[in-house]
Amino acid sequence: MLLPVSTWQDIESWLKTSRTILIPIGSMEQHGPNGFVGTDALCPEIIAHHAEAQAPDEVLVGPTFSVGCAQHHLGFPGTITLRPTTMIAAMTDWTESLMRHGFERIYWLNGHGGNIATIQAAFSEIHSKRSFDPNGADNRPGLELKLRNWWDFSPVMKLCNQLYPVGHGSHATASEVSVTYFGYPDRARPEVEMSPKLAPNGKIGDAVQYRRDFPDGRIGSDPTQSNAEDGQKIVEAAAAAVLDEVKRFAA
Amino acid sequence: MLLPVSTWQDIESWLKTSRTILIPIGSMEQHGPNGFVGTDALCPEIIAHHAEAQAPDEVLVGPTFSVGCAQHHLGFPGTITLRPTTMIAAMTDWTESLMRHGFERIYWLNGHGGNIATIQAAFSEIHSKRSFDPNGADNRPGLELKLRNWWDFSPVMKLCNQLYPVGHGSHATASEVSVTYFGYPDRARPEVEMSPKLAPNGKIGDAVQYRRDFPDGRIGSDPTQSNAEDGQKIVEAAAAAVLDEVKRFAA
Amino acid sequence: MLLPVSTWQDIESWLKTSRTILIPIGSMEQHGPNGFVGTDALCPEIIAHHAEAQAPDEVLVGPTFSVGCAQHHLGFPGTITLRPTTMIAAMTDWTESLMRHGFERIYWLNGHGGNIATIQAAFSEIHSKRSFDPNGADNRPGLELKLRNWWDFSPVMKLCNQLYPVGHGSHATASEVSVTYFGYPDRARPEVEMSPKLAPNGKIGDAVQYRRDFPDGRIGSDPTQSNAEDGQKIVEAAAAAVLDEVKRFAA
Amino acid sequence: MLLPVSTWQDIESWLKTSRTILIPIGSMEQHGPNGFVGTDALCPEIIAHHAEAQAPDEVLVGPTFSVGCAQHHLGFPGTITLRPTTMIAAMTDWTESLMRHGFERIYWLNGHGGNIATIQAAFSEIHSKRSFDPNGADNRPGLELKLRNWWDFSPVMKLCNQLYPVGHGSHATASEVSVTYFGYPDRARPEVEMSPKLAPNGKIGDAVQYRRDFPDGRIGSDPTQSNAEDGQKIVEAAAAAVLDEVKRFAA
Amino acid sequence: MLLPVSTWQDIESWLKTSRTILIPIGSMEQHGPNGFVGTDALCPEIIAHHAEAQAPDEVLVGPTFSVGCAQHHLGFPGTITLRPTTMIAAMTDWTESLMRHGFERIYWLNGHGGNIATIQAAFSEIHSKRSFDPNGADNRPGLELKLRNWWDFSPVMKLCNQLYPVGHGSHATASEVSVTYFGYPDRARPEVEMSPKLAPNGKIGDAVQYRRDFPDGRIGSDPTQSNAEDGQKIVEAAAAAVLDEVKRFAA
Amino acid sequence: MLLPVSTWQDIESWLKTSRTILIPIGSMEQHGPNGFVGTDALCPEIIAHHAEAQAPDEVLVGPTFSVGCAQHHLGFPGTITLRPTTMIAAMTDWTESLMRHGFERIYWLNGHGGNIATIQAAFSEIHSKRSFDPNGADNRPGLELKLRNWWDFSPVMKLCNQLYPVGHGSHATASEVSVTYFGYPDRARPEVEMSPKLAPNGKIGDAVQYRRDFPDGRIGSDPTQSNAEDGQKIVEAAAAAVLDEVKRFAA
């Protein structure tokens, strides 16, 4: 079920048999010369919606948390970021809203490496409320919060390595660009050329340093290899893995 | 241009001729027995994307700010809200990200009455930085922030009144449900019946009071009248008005 | 009863028969060449105290919340503002203090248009606590928060329009200056001249833009028409309307 | 000059010869059986206004910061408090507003012992901005922030001890009640009796403990001795001392 | 018992007979030419550990809260400070952690005058939670928070005055430097000379002003007199006084 | 050099040749039946001080940030935690203090897995200031922030695996307990027995869940193997690796 296009009665029914929801979470940040600014939000959304289309009764997909932690990309136009403390506050509000309805397991399907730390810090902040409570704490059920990066499933990693033995990279990767081309085939950019073909590697600090060290935005990747057909394979592999894991998480 | 599916170079080019961006802003909250939880986010998004499709060179549409102020709807499953202070922090981060790139005019196309106060408070918070600055303030260009509710254009209001002379209502309105049915025709719910046909009116406080006074979530409306054809008319009228206003705003 | 000059036992007695309190809320900001910096705080205070003097047993008036949202006036010396998030925090603390004593209905009599959004956002923030609470929420009584601008009563509006058919304006209005001249007749400034007689109209952003567009601080008004006699009429009309509405609100 | 009943041009003129302003700061909290809830805000306000009336060209008095730190009095109806962090935020906003206009010396005339710590913490918070700044800091002038409790002047202390050799006390003191009776003679409560005549002494924690240990709200005092004549003497002594100190502070 | 080098079972046992803990709290800030940057944290730590060594069963010493409020010292390299609001948040988290385990009395042994206001503001912030609570508040036991500056015990003050009749001073005092030399004898700096021998006195504002008025960091002191032998005497006197007071506090 | 026992002039001298500082960062939380509550703060402190003792001119060690993110351990007495947002605020204040003096590279030597996410989120929050700045940003030098867990160096890992092929575990590990026994040999607990010998493994949520799933606090470890001799080996290996890395970081 897709929460944003369901009614509240649909969600009420869902809660009779499940306490679990999946939230795609990403970022709005530059992804090099042929990747979309929304790549990191679009990837988990495409995968989650694909999973839901396969098995609408087995997963409830919430709205996409589409702007995350991307301060280091602010040197590139189009990037939008939350400060980590803002993101923690927003994730707390989302979570407490869902807890109000009886959700007890929230599965965050993440599309952005730069979000990982702040998502985990947010989990800790959210758990703090129950952890600090000297009495009543046991009266309400505990909450399970799970973070999963879509590329971390081993069949997905294997597939990506196989598709892009060279130039998969770590930002504006060949695989994530392919996923978005599968989702938005009309907007693919097969014509874009890049030089150097393989982007440099290095460490990440603030936005001034990032733009200086990674002039076109990519890190270690050659996404000119990306295409919608690859994207489809990746999405199918990831969606299957997500469905499987969500079912076990919900159990 | 749609920012999430554009590259950073596209946005860099855009900024050579324009300093303006449109952000759809909505809410994730119950909309009665046949309206989607995402209605208030979907409506401005559908309208903005429709406008962009008409004139891609004349408007840049950013990602949708899809979760807003909906504490009073928390009695209904599926509703997700930000506390107003969280929303102010998030809108500030979005705005300062855009200012970093050189945007000077941000047009927020709003889909939720309950957001209006907090959006305006956020504008005031954002302007405070320049207003408090005793020197340097004039060194950077001023920022223009504009809020527009999609239903406020007079041709749109006139059309809605004409389509739904009775039962347009003020929450889960006949018109907004139609807009989402136009956007998501496969998910329309023509079969849903409501009783009473016309929902009650009243004032809004917290979630306990709201659910008590408005048991199925609607206020004053009869959205069984909603359909995709009406939605199309409304979207076309609103998109035209938006395009026209954004052009004048950007000038 | 006036809370600041009452004892705690007086308030304890009041609470035996009423759960309602009125809080005047305003701003400390420039009001053009002949208006006081405190105008927006003084007007609701003068009206509320006048109402209380008529019927001390029917309304309890709290301290005046005298500094509000006025960032756009910071270009003019004397203006003092709270950031909106500070104002939300302060209003929350005031409200939770009053709830601690058993107050359940708080009527905010407002004197400043620029406060409206933030007051409503504060209401939403305050209600959030009960709205988010998954259990215990119903254990404590709900809270009613009401915002009323003193100029919004129809007899008051009618009177203002009649007194100042031309040049009432929207900031440093003829009517609000008259109200303060009634309250502080010795400080009236009949001698001040203004040019142009009618101040310009326009939109409001930050403090730099405001001072540029409205050089003497007024918007659309000619407050050289103001005088204490008019002020008295307005205060009497507004005080009567307030008393009437508070009684209904408390019921 | 009194800021709230002055125009912005008056303040602009003031700033040509002085960079100093006095802000009365107090609290809204129970003051025993015959003291007003507003006592701690009214005392510094009465004294400051009295000083200003003596020498209007020598002191500029701002609006009264009337609600302070009074969490320990919340067990008594009518008490309104800010949390310390809210008070720090509000004092910061007031101060930065005044700095915007060119004020460089702010003299806080305090009426509440329970405010002292938070006022000093706020000074530290405010100074932090300039202290942390690695460069530009010297470009803007430094700020002087001064806290003065009205009862701390030695002539005032001497007078109070002389008027009330027994039962001056430390909360709901004989002297502060007298000051408010001088300010609001019609509201004096000569008829109120108290038992025990002398309130107990003890330490202060939270509101539950306070109400348990100090059942009528007083600490160590016998304010049945209070009267407007004493109040006048105290106000005159304090106003003279304030005027004198402010002049030296401004130099 | 020293908490950081105890096991959780040790603390569990402690709580069976006592609800009290001592927390040394200090600052990390310049202390003139021969004082350590950590002086204000080291002094209460040395004294508390000395007391514990005398009577390990009578006092539980927690970790040292070693960075406090020192914005005014930021002009001197090595100084590290918290903003007051950060310090309030951190002290709140420490206290709520301890309350979670059943501690009801927290004794803060302070080493820095500049911390006093913020510590007291933090107490007020912490107490606010129970004070605001309209019902349940009485269900959990009250909390006692006590602040004690190590130099405030009268035998300690007497000793310091006797040891340093001239040049004890108020920052980088002869006594505190001696205490740290006793704690870290190998790091003593007998060779350092100062000019002028007696540092100037004056008032404290921000870091720019402080460095200008107190060029080597001292205020009013001549710590060339400091030595480990004096330190030992002071530590013994203070430790005895602390032990005695903690026992009475715990009772 | 050890900052807390150095003078400000020592730090001033240091800054003439280096812009780098090392901060040990840990946690105050239960470490099973024979581990100290302070283990995670003590380990990086012991290692850093050991490194400094080897080469005092090559590394400057700041005060230990000793309380971190440990909400999940609050079910065990003695645990003290910061909420993640408090920790971010405190780390920001420490960092901005150090930047004020000219430090440009901060090396955080971490002793607690549960800190990693929040430390990285704090880095992102700190970098945000420069990243958001549309102009002046380049005027000040960039900041490098590095996180290193002491156990992550490959010689250290290899040694730990070799010393404890079975039962190293992931919380209250055999190695960290050994490190603290080396640092505090008198407080070692060779007599403590545990059952089961090997603690269970599992996932970590809030404090209620943690205590339920890990009844004596350990995860996967058998720290009865710990001893000071092993600790010495580990400390020597880690200190050498730290020194080496810090030198390269500073270059």
PDB file of C-alpha atoms in Angstrom, chain A residues 46-162:
ATOM      1  CA  ILE A  46      11.631   3.784  -7.161  1.00  0.00           C
ATOM      2  CA  ILE A  47      12.724   0.593  -5.423  1.00  0.00           C
ATOM      3  CA  ALA A  48      10.108   0.830  -2.694  1.00  0.00           C
ATOM      4  CA  HIS A  49       7.317   1.553  -5.140  1.00  0.00           C
ATOM      5  CA  HIS A  50       8.478  -1.301  -7.313  1.00  0.00           C
ATOM      6  CA  ALA A  51       8.396  -3.619  -4.313  1.00  0.00           C
ATOM      7  CA  GLU A  52       4.945  -2.404  -3.382  1.00  0.00           C
ATOM      8  CA  ALA A  53       3.696  -2.967  -6.918  1.00  0.00           C
ATOM      9  CA  GLN A  54       4.814  -6.593  -6.657  1.00  0.00           C
ATOM     10  CA  ALA A  55       3.132  -7.202  -3.323  1.00  0.00           C
ATOM     11  CA  PRO A  56       0.808  -4.404  -2.304  1.00  0.00           C
ATOM     12  CA  ASP A  57      -0.506  -6.326   0.703  1.00  0.00           C
ATOM     13  CA  GLU A  58       2.908  -6.978   2.127  1.00  0.00           C
ATOM     14  CA  VAL A  59       4.428  -3.566   2.480  1.00  0.00           C
ATOM     15  CA  LEU A  60       3.129  -0.120   3.377  1.00  0.00           C
ATOM     16  CA  VAL A  61       5.265   2.624   1.829  1.00  0.00           C
ATOM     17  CA  GLY A  62       5.128   6.083   3.390  1.00  0.00           C
ATOM     18  CA  PRO A  63       6.004   9.413   1.822  1.00  0.00           C
ATOM     19  CA  THR A  64       9.621   9.904   0.766  1.00  0.00           C
ATOM     20  CA  PHE A  65      11.793  11.908   3.144  1.00  0.00           C
ATOM     21  CA  SER A  66      13.460  13.571   0.215  1.00  0.00           C
ATOM     22  CA  VAL A  67      15.842  16.199   1.590  1.00  0.00           C
ATOM     23  CA  GLY A  68      18.639  14.957   3.842  1.00  0.00           C
ATOM     24  CA  CYS A  69      22.217  15.768   4.841  1.00  0.00           C
ATOM     25  CA  ALA A  70      24.102  17.262   1.927  1.00  0.00           C
ATOM     26  CA  GLN A  71      26.020  20.252   3.248  1.00  0.00           C
ATOM     27  CA  HIS A  72      29.144  19.125   1.424  1.00  0.00           C
ATOM     28  CA  HIS A  73      27.375  19.428  -1.942  1.00  0.00           C
ATOM     29  CA  LEU A  74      26.242  23.031  -1.430  1.00  0.00           C
ATOM     30  CA  GLY A  75      28.958  24.219  -3.797  1.00  0.00           C
ATOM     31  CA  PHE A  76      26.842  22.828  -6.663  1.00  0.00           C
ATOM     32  CA  PRO A  77      23.616  24.594  -7.669  1.00  0.00           C
ATOM     33  CA  GLY A  78      20.423  22.730  -6.927  1.00  0.00           C
ATOM     34  CA  THR A  79      21.611  21.007  -3.772  1.00  0.00           C
ATOM     35  CA  ILE A  80      19.223  21.399  -0.828  1.00  0.00           C
ATOM     36  CA  THR A  81      20.189  20.216   2.628  1.00  0.00           C
ATOM     37  CA  LEU A  82      18.959  20.012   6.169  1.00  0.00           C
ATOM     38  CA  ARG A  83      21.361  20.640   9.001  1.00  0.00           C
ATOM     39  CA  PRO A  84      21.744  17.349  10.928  1.00  0.00           C
ATOM     40  CA  THR A  85      19.897  18.735  13.947  1.00  0.00           C
ATOM     41  CA  THR A  86      16.984  19.770  11.728  1.00  0.00           C
ATOM     42  CA  MET A  87      16.911  16.315  10.194  1.00  0.00           C
ATOM     43  CA  ILE A  88      16.860  14.727  13.651  1.00  0.00           C
ATOM     44  CA  ALA A  89      13.934  16.955  14.627  1.00  0.00           C
ATOM     45  CA  ALA A  90      12.025  16.115  11.447  1.00  0.00           C
ATOM     46  CA  MET A  91      12.647  12.372  11.710  1.00  0.00           C
ATOM     47  CA  THR A  92      11.524  12.533  15.347  1.00  0.00           C
ATOM     48  CA  ASP A  93       8.281  14.228  14.358  1.00  0.00           C
ATOM     49  CA  TRP A  94       7.613  11.701  11.580  1.00  0.00           C
ATOM     50  CA  THR A  95       8.303   8.826  13.953  1.00  0.00           C
ATOM     51  CA  GLU A  96       6.199  10.156  16.804  1.00  0.00           C
ATOM     52  CA  SER A  97       3.344  10.732  14.353  1.00  0.00           C
ATOM     53  CA  LEU A  98       3.534   7.095  13.279  1.00  0.00           C
ATOM     54  CA  MET A  99       3.794   5.879  16.882  1.00  0.00           C
ATOM     55  CA  ARG A 100       0.620   7.821  17.651  1.00  0.00           C
ATOM     56  CA  HIS A 101      -1.209   5.531  15.232  1.00  0.00           C
ATOM     57  CA  GLY A 102       0.295   2.357  16.633  1.00  0.00           C
ATOM     58  CA  PHE A 103       3.230   1.747  14.295  1.00  0.00           C
ATOM     59  CA  GLU A 104       5.999  -0.067  16.167  1.00  0.00           C
ATOM     60  CA  ARG A 105       8.486  -0.906  13.426  1.00  0.00           C
ATOM     61  CA  ILE A 106       9.821   1.668  11.015  1.00  0.00           C
ATOM     62  CA  TYR A 107      12.063   0.571   8.175  1.00  0.00           C
ATOM     63  CA  TRP A 108      13.999   3.442   6.601  1.00  0.00           C
ATOM     64  CA  LEU A 109      15.150   2.569   3.086  1.00  0.00           C
ATOM     65  CA  ASN A 110      18.017   4.950   2.531  1.00  0.00           C
ATOM     66  CA  GLY A 111      19.513   6.256  -0.696  1.00  0.00           C
ATOM     67  CA  HIS A 112      22.353   8.471   0.579  1.00  0.00           C
ATOM     68  CA  GLY A 113      25.584   7.536   2.337  1.00  0.00           C
ATOM     69  CA  GLY A 114      25.788  10.991   3.853  1.00  0.00           C
ATOM     70  CA  ASN A 115      22.513  10.351   5.692  1.00  0.00           C
ATOM     71  CA  ILE A 116      23.658   7.267   7.574  1.00  0.00           C
ATOM     72  CA  ALA A 117      25.230   8.961  10.567  1.00  0.00           C
ATOM     73  CA  THR A 118      22.390  11.399  11.090  1.00  0.00           C
ATOM     74  CA  ILE A 119      19.729   8.703  10.695  1.00  0.00           C
ATOM     75  CA  GLN A 120      21.437   6.650  13.383  1.00  0.00           C
ATOM     76  CA  ALA A 121      21.820   9.687  15.616  1.00  0.00           C
ATOM     77  CA  ALA A 122      18.101  10.326  15.120  1.00  0.00           C
ATOM     78  CA  PHE A 123      17.310   6.755  16.162  1.00  0.00           C
ATOM     79  CA  SER A 124      19.280   7.336  19.337  1.00  0.00           C
ATOM     80  CA  GLU A 125      17.487  10.631  19.985  1.00  0.00           C
ATOM     81  CA  ILE A 126      14.105   8.973  19.442  1.00  0.00           C
ATOM     82  CA  HIS A 127      14.905   6.021  21.697  1.00  0.00           C
ATOM     83  CA  SER A 128      16.116   8.418  24.398  1.00  0.00           C
ATOM     84  CA  LYS A 129      12.599   9.326  25.400  1.00  0.00           C
ATOM     85  CA  ARG A 130      11.749   5.798  26.503  1.00  0.00           C
ATOM     86  CA  SER A 131      15.253   5.138  27.804  1.00  0.00           C
ATOM     87  CA  PHE A 132      15.222   8.131  30.150  1.00  0.00           C
ATOM     88  CA  ASP A 133      11.768   7.451  31.538  1.00  0.00           C
ATOM     89  CA  PRO A 134      12.187   6.203  35.113  1.00  0.00           C
ATOM     90  CA  ASN A 135       8.722   4.705  35.399  1.00  0.00           C
ATOM     91  CA  GLY A 136       5.927   4.331  32.926  1.00  0.00           C
ATOM     92  CA  ALA A 137       8.390   3.378  30.169  1.00  0.00           C
ATOM     93  CA  ASP A 138       7.282  -0.196  30.030  1.00  0.00           C
ATOM     94  CA  ASN A 139       3.680   0.784  29.628  1.00  0.00           C
ATOM     95  CA  ARG A 140       4.066   1.550  25.975  1.00  0.00           C
ATOM     96  CA  PRO A 141       5.475  -0.928  23.509  1.00  0.00           C
ATOM     97  CA  GLY A 142       9.021  -0.489  22.350  1.00  0.00           C
ATOM     98  CA  LEU A 143       9.863   0.844  18.934  1.00  0.00           C
ATOM     99  CA  GLU A 144      12.078  -0.820  16.355  1.00  0.00           C
ATOM    100  CA  LEU A 145      13.900   1.444  13.946  1.00  0.00           C
ATOM    101  CA  LYS A 146      15.857  -0.058  11.112  1.00  0.00           C
ATOM    102  CA  LEU A 147      18.127   1.573   8.552  1.00  0.00           C
ATOM    103  CA  ARG A 148      18.862  -0.162   5.279  1.00  0.00           C
ATOM    104  CA  ASN A 149      20.837   1.301   2.382  1.00  0.00           C
ATOM    105  CA  TRP A 150      19.377  -0.073  -0.839  1.00  0.00           C
ATOM    106  CA  TRP A 151      22.830  -0.944  -2.216  1.00  0.00           C
ATOM    107  CA  ASP A 152      23.820  -2.997   0.811  1.00  0.00           C
ATOM    108  CA  PHE A 153      21.952  -6.194  -0.053  1.00  0.00           C
ATOM    109  CA  SER A 154      24.522  -8.677  -1.251  1.00  0.00           C
ATOM    110  CA  PRO A 155      22.694  -9.627  -4.496  1.00  0.00           C
ATOM    111  CA  VAL A 156      22.488  -5.919  -5.302  1.00  0.00           C
ATOM    112  CA  MET A 157      26.160  -5.297  -4.588  1.00  0.00           C
ATOM    113  CA  LYS A 158      27.138  -8.329  -6.609  1.00  0.00           C
ATOM    114  CA  LEU A 159      25.032  -7.150  -9.533  1.00  0.00           C
ATOM    115  CA  CYS A 160      26.473  -3.634  -9.446  1.00  0.00           C
ATOM    116  CA  ASN A 161      30.034  -4.929  -9.370  1.00  0.00           C
ATOM    117  CA  GLN A 162      29.258  -7.199 -12.255  1.00  0.00           C
TER     118      GLN A 162
END
